Amino acid sequence: MPGRLQNKVALITGAGSGIGLESSILFAQEGAHVALVDINGQAVQKTHKLISERFPNVKSVPIQADVSKEDSVKNMVDEAVKAFGRLDIMWALCAIQFNNAGIMHPEDDHALNTEERIWDLTMNINVKGVWWGCKYAILAMRNNPTDQSKGLHTGGSIINTASFVALLGAATPQLAYTASKGAVLAMTRELAMVHAREGIRINSICPGPLKTPLLMDFLNTQEKKDRRMVHLPMGRFGEAVEVARGALFLASDESSYVTGTDFKVDGGLSSCY
Ligand code: NAD
């Protein structure tokens, strides 16, 4: 049976860990050829090795890039286009782009204590990284063929990782992070509207608290973990692969009429009081 992303090319940022790692594996398992991007060169090589061994029919390209630098983002898309662009006419070039890389600064990010350097670093990676990721993906996707006959988009699907904190006021102080994720939601909605008629769908995904290094390093004591747990309706942290499954839906043609949405994978957190 063909995979749900057969003959597609996906570029995934933050592919060295957590959601990006699990999405890279899942997308490859579903038949996508993957451009794996991370600032951590060793981590992205590890993901590449794992995918090459497990899915020999899938082409995987590791790319070291810093999403907070425009040149670096342009280069990563150019490299993906170079690697996949001419292999088969049916391949939708960079058909899927998952702008997922992000940070939660480990220092105090409370409004009264946070510093401009924390704010700027967070905004550079979480907001500018998504903006540039969208910009260069859209420019590449404009060259994709559109299959009007099937009524399915082939222009492309962009997924931006936001967070449940963009929807709720979190009691844990992480102001720059929260503001950055709110910006991701706002940008996603506007870009989705502007590019809808080009066959490019743009959605954000809002993960709840997950058992990944990003959050586990932040909640670095059992007491902090227990305090967060009280708010989790399912009584557990989510797994990165559970978010990857949501991203798979948004990446695939199964979500062909979905754009501009914020897709929650938060274990019910944003619905609870
Ligand atoms: P993670 O720390 O496990 O993985 C993030 C990856 O991004 C790392 O491999 C890191 O090297 C990479 N990265 C960081 N800065 C980068 C840069 N400038 N350029 C390129 N790559 C960079 O984190 P995760 O939990 O998988 O988080 C992924 C996304 O999900 C982030 O945007 C995060 O804000 C969001 N998110 C996470 C949670 C959670 O609880 N873990 C909840 C909501 C949203």
XYZ file of C-alpha atoms and ligand atoms in Angstrom:
317
model
C 0.000 0.000 0.000
C 1.430 3.442 -0.871
C 2.269 5.614 2.105
C 0.278 8.729 2.896
C 3.175 10.947 1.755
C 4.335 8.819 -1.179
C 6.278 10.847 -3.782
C 6.371 13.961 -1.639
C 9.358 15.867 -0.413
C 9.331 17.162 3.139
C 11.689 19.599 4.785
C 11.606 19.401 8.577
C 13.402 21.796 10.916
C 14.428 20.744 14.404
C 14.871 17.235 12.968
C 17.537 16.324 15.510
C 15.247 15.917 18.520
C 11.701 15.661 19.863
C 8.829 16.477 17.494
C 11.138 17.064 14.517
C 12.887 13.718 14.990
C 9.625 11.769 15.346
C 8.060 13.601 12.384
C 11.090 12.844 10.227
C 10.752 9.131 11.025
C 6.972 9.097 10.523
C 7.063 11.091 7.273
C 9.781 8.776 5.903
C 7.760 5.737 6.981
C 4.849 7.178 4.969
C 7.017 7.437 1.862
C 8.245 11.050 1.912
C 11.780 11.927 0.925
C 13.104 14.110 3.702
C 15.396 17.110 4.052
C 16.415 17.048 7.700
C 17.426 20.380 9.195
C 18.885 21.228 12.572
C 21.387 23.648 14.056
C 22.929 20.636 15.797
C 24.942 18.934 13.045
C 25.589 15.733 15.006
C 21.947 15.288 15.929
C 20.757 15.730 12.364
C 23.368 13.235 11.126
C 22.011 10.730 13.645
C 18.458 11.196 12.359
C 19.717 10.832 8.789
C 21.543 7.573 9.627
C 18.490 6.159 11.376
C 16.205 6.964 8.432
C 18.663 5.687 5.819
C 18.920 2.358 7.669
C 15.214 1.917 8.384
C 13.800 3.206 5.103
C 16.257 2.414 2.289
C 13.719 3.446 -0.391
C 13.518 6.943 0.996
C 16.087 9.600 0.191
C 17.207 11.599 3.187
C 19.443 14.666 3.190
C 20.925 16.091 6.398
C 21.324 19.877 6.452
C 22.879 21.905 9.227
C 21.198 25.303 9.394
C 20.287 27.991 11.895
C 16.677 29.076 11.321
C 17.325 32.409 13.043
C 19.563 33.491 10.126
C 17.922 34.385 6.824
C 20.859 33.226 4.667
C 20.902 29.916 6.451
C 17.144 29.397 5.849
C 17.454 30.339 2.168
C 20.366 27.901 1.819
C 18.483 25.050 3.491
C 15.585 25.386 1.030
C 18.013 25.734 -1.899
C 19.838 22.586 -0.769
C 16.582 20.655 -0.519
C 15.501 21.839 -3.955
C 18.896 20.849 -5.372
C 18.727 17.432 -3.735
C 15.176 16.555 -4.745
C 14.074 18.937 -7.444
C 14.957 17.121 -10.618
C 14.582 13.484 -9.712
C 11.071 12.949 -10.956
C 8.638 15.324 -12.584
C 5.836 14.050 -10.362
C 7.582 15.066 -7.221
C 6.164 18.182 -5.709
C 9.185 20.240 -4.861
C 9.443 20.891 -1.142
C 5.795 19.824 -1.044
C 5.829 19.850 2.709
C 7.686 22.192 4.973
C 7.475 21.746 8.735
C 8.857 24.870 10.450
C 9.206 23.220 13.799
C 12.558 24.248 15.324
C 12.161 26.368 18.415
C 13.540 27.094 21.846
C 12.219 27.792 25.315
C 14.902 29.853 27.019
C 16.084 28.149 30.235
C 16.594 31.441 32.100
C 13.893 33.388 33.942
C 11.490 34.669 31.286
C 9.042 36.393 33.658
C 7.925 39.826 32.384
C 9.645 41.585 35.276
C 12.899 39.650 35.072
C 13.369 38.611 31.487
C 16.008 40.472 29.528
C 16.156 41.880 26.053
C 18.737 39.279 24.979
C 16.365 36.448 26.032
C 13.480 38.154 24.239
C 15.542 38.714 21.081
C 16.977 35.202 20.929
C 13.531 33.669 21.415
C 11.954 35.915 18.780
C 14.799 35.355 16.328
C 14.444 31.578 16.413
C 10.724 31.092 17.078
C 9.291 33.958 15.014
C 11.824 35.039 12.398
C 12.725 31.370 11.842
C 9.093 30.617 10.964
C 8.721 33.771 8.857
C 11.796 32.974 6.773
C 10.875 29.292 6.640
C 7.483 30.268 5.193
C 8.960 32.845 2.818
C 11.466 30.512 1.162
C 9.087 27.538 1.174
C 6.399 29.608 -0.574
C 8.886 30.815 -3.179
C 9.936 27.184 -3.862
C 6.377 25.831 -3.800
C 5.245 28.326 -6.424
C 7.201 26.201 -8.914
C 5.278 23.035 -8.063
C 2.787 21.522 -10.480
C -0.874 21.769 -9.415
C -3.064 18.771 -10.049
C -6.389 20.471 -10.814
C -7.902 17.241 -12.153
C -7.913 15.600 -8.748
C -9.049 18.705 -6.933
C -6.136 18.144 -4.574
C -3.510 20.713 -3.867
C -0.025 19.879 -4.936
C 1.311 23.359 -4.343
C 2.399 22.557 -0.860
C 1.645 22.260 2.800
C 3.454 24.338 5.401
C 3.133 23.515 9.073
C 4.383 25.880 11.759
C 4.846 24.732 15.319
C 3.179 27.053 17.820
C 2.151 25.912 21.304
C -0.794 25.634 23.674
C 0.679 28.664 25.496
C -0.391 30.788 22.522
C -4.009 29.974 23.403
C -3.992 30.163 27.195
C -2.318 32.274 29.811
C 0.222 29.942 31.406
C 0.941 30.448 35.087
C 4.570 29.486 34.549
C 6.557 32.585 33.554
C 7.819 32.306 29.979
C 6.698 35.586 28.451
C 8.964 35.826 25.412
C 8.185 32.207 24.546
C 4.428 32.771 24.867
C 4.576 35.959 22.791
C 6.647 34.201 20.122
C 4.119 31.400 19.777
C 1.226 33.891 19.578
C 3.072 35.485 16.677
C 3.358 32.093 14.957
C -0.435 31.678 15.087
C -1.070 35.190 13.751
C 1.494 34.848 10.944
C 0.143 31.458 9.958
C -3.434 32.722 9.621
C -2.430 35.679 7.479
C -0.067 33.727 5.216
C -2.713 31.026 4.793
C -5.208 33.601 3.524
C -2.732 35.322 1.223
C -1.516 32.100 -0.432
C -4.668 29.935 -0.395
C -5.362 30.461 -4.100
C -1.862 29.296 -5.005
C -2.662 25.836 -3.629
C -0.386 26.372 -0.661
C -1.938 25.412 2.647
C -0.427 26.855 5.815
C -1.430 25.626 9.263
C -0.029 25.768 12.739
C 0.099 22.935 15.204
C -0.263 23.574 18.932
C 1.362 20.852 21.012
C 0.582 20.483 24.689
C 3.330 19.725 27.244
C 5.520 16.924 25.923
C 8.192 14.612 27.236
C 10.926 16.146 25.065
C 14.250 17.729 26.072
C 12.788 21.230 25.522
C 10.199 20.933 28.295
C 11.926 18.385 30.523
C 14.990 20.671 30.777
C 12.669 23.546 31.705
C 10.704 21.527 34.316
C 13.949 20.294 35.792
C 12.693 19.153 39.193
C 10.045 16.598 40.145
C 8.158 19.358 41.956
C 7.896 21.452 38.785
C 6.791 18.405 36.787
C 4.150 17.535 39.412
C 2.818 21.110 39.410
C 2.402 21.021 35.630
C 0.835 17.559 35.785
C -2.103 18.876 37.851
C -3.285 20.775 34.744
C -3.087 17.867 32.323
C -6.550 16.324 31.783
C -5.080 12.959 30.704
C -2.725 12.864 33.665
C 0.385 12.508 31.531
C 2.771 14.463 29.326
C 2.373 13.903 25.590
C 4.826 12.023 23.402
C 6.538 13.741 20.481
C 5.198 11.079 18.117
C 1.633 12.041 19.035
C 2.293 15.538 17.658
C 4.071 14.047 14.644
C 0.840 12.165 13.827
C -1.060 15.465 13.811
C 1.598 16.993 11.574
C 1.282 13.994 9.246
C -2.425 14.747 8.778
C -1.682 18.408 7.989
C 1.135 17.397 5.636
C -0.928 14.863 3.695
C -3.642 15.410 1.106
C -6.137 14.100 3.672
C -6.232 17.676 4.978
C -6.719 19.164 1.501
C -9.470 21.560 2.722
C -7.651 22.616 5.882
C -5.739 25.876 5.926
C -5.206 28.714 8.393
C -6.131 26.523 11.336
C -4.370 25.975 14.627
C -4.444 22.241 15.142
C -4.302 21.316 18.823
C -2.551 18.166 19.987
C -2.650 18.979 23.675
C -4.430 16.139 25.457
C -7.442 18.416 26.055
C -5.457 21.006 27.978
C -6.873 24.019 26.119
C -10.448 22.850 26.750
C -10.150 22.390 30.476
C -10.758 24.783 33.305
P 13.518 19.729 21.248
O 14.381 20.623 22.056
O 13.431 18.282 21.567
O 13.916 19.866 19.696
C 14.120 21.117 19.092
C 15.166 20.979 17.997
O 15.302 22.276 17.368
C 16.567 20.615 18.531
O 17.090 19.523 17.819
C 17.400 21.873 18.319
O 18.748 21.627 18.042
C 16.675 22.507 17.135
N 16.931 23.946 17.051
C 16.944 24.841 18.082
N 17.287 26.057 17.636
C 17.482 25.929 16.298
C 17.870 26.838 15.277
N 18.140 28.119 15.552
N 17.968 26.379 14.014
C 17.713 25.080 13.710
N 17.371 24.171 14.642
C 17.256 24.600 15.918
O 12.083 20.419 21.307
P 10.614 19.923 20.903
O 9.851 19.731 22.146
O 10.654 18.852 19.893
O 10.096 21.293 20.270
C 9.828 21.437 18.911
C 8.858 22.593 18.750
O 7.679 22.322 19.491
C 9.390 23.929 19.252
O 8.992 24.946 18.357
C 8.686 24.090 20.579
O 8.553 25.427 20.954
C 7.353 23.435 20.282
N 6.586 22.997 21.449
C 7.114 22.093 22.315
C 6.359 21.704 23.415
C 6.887 20.727 24.437
O 6.279 20.556 25.486
N 8.004 20.073 24.178
C 5.077 22.225 23.609
C 4.569 23.135 22.703
C 5.349 23.516 21.616
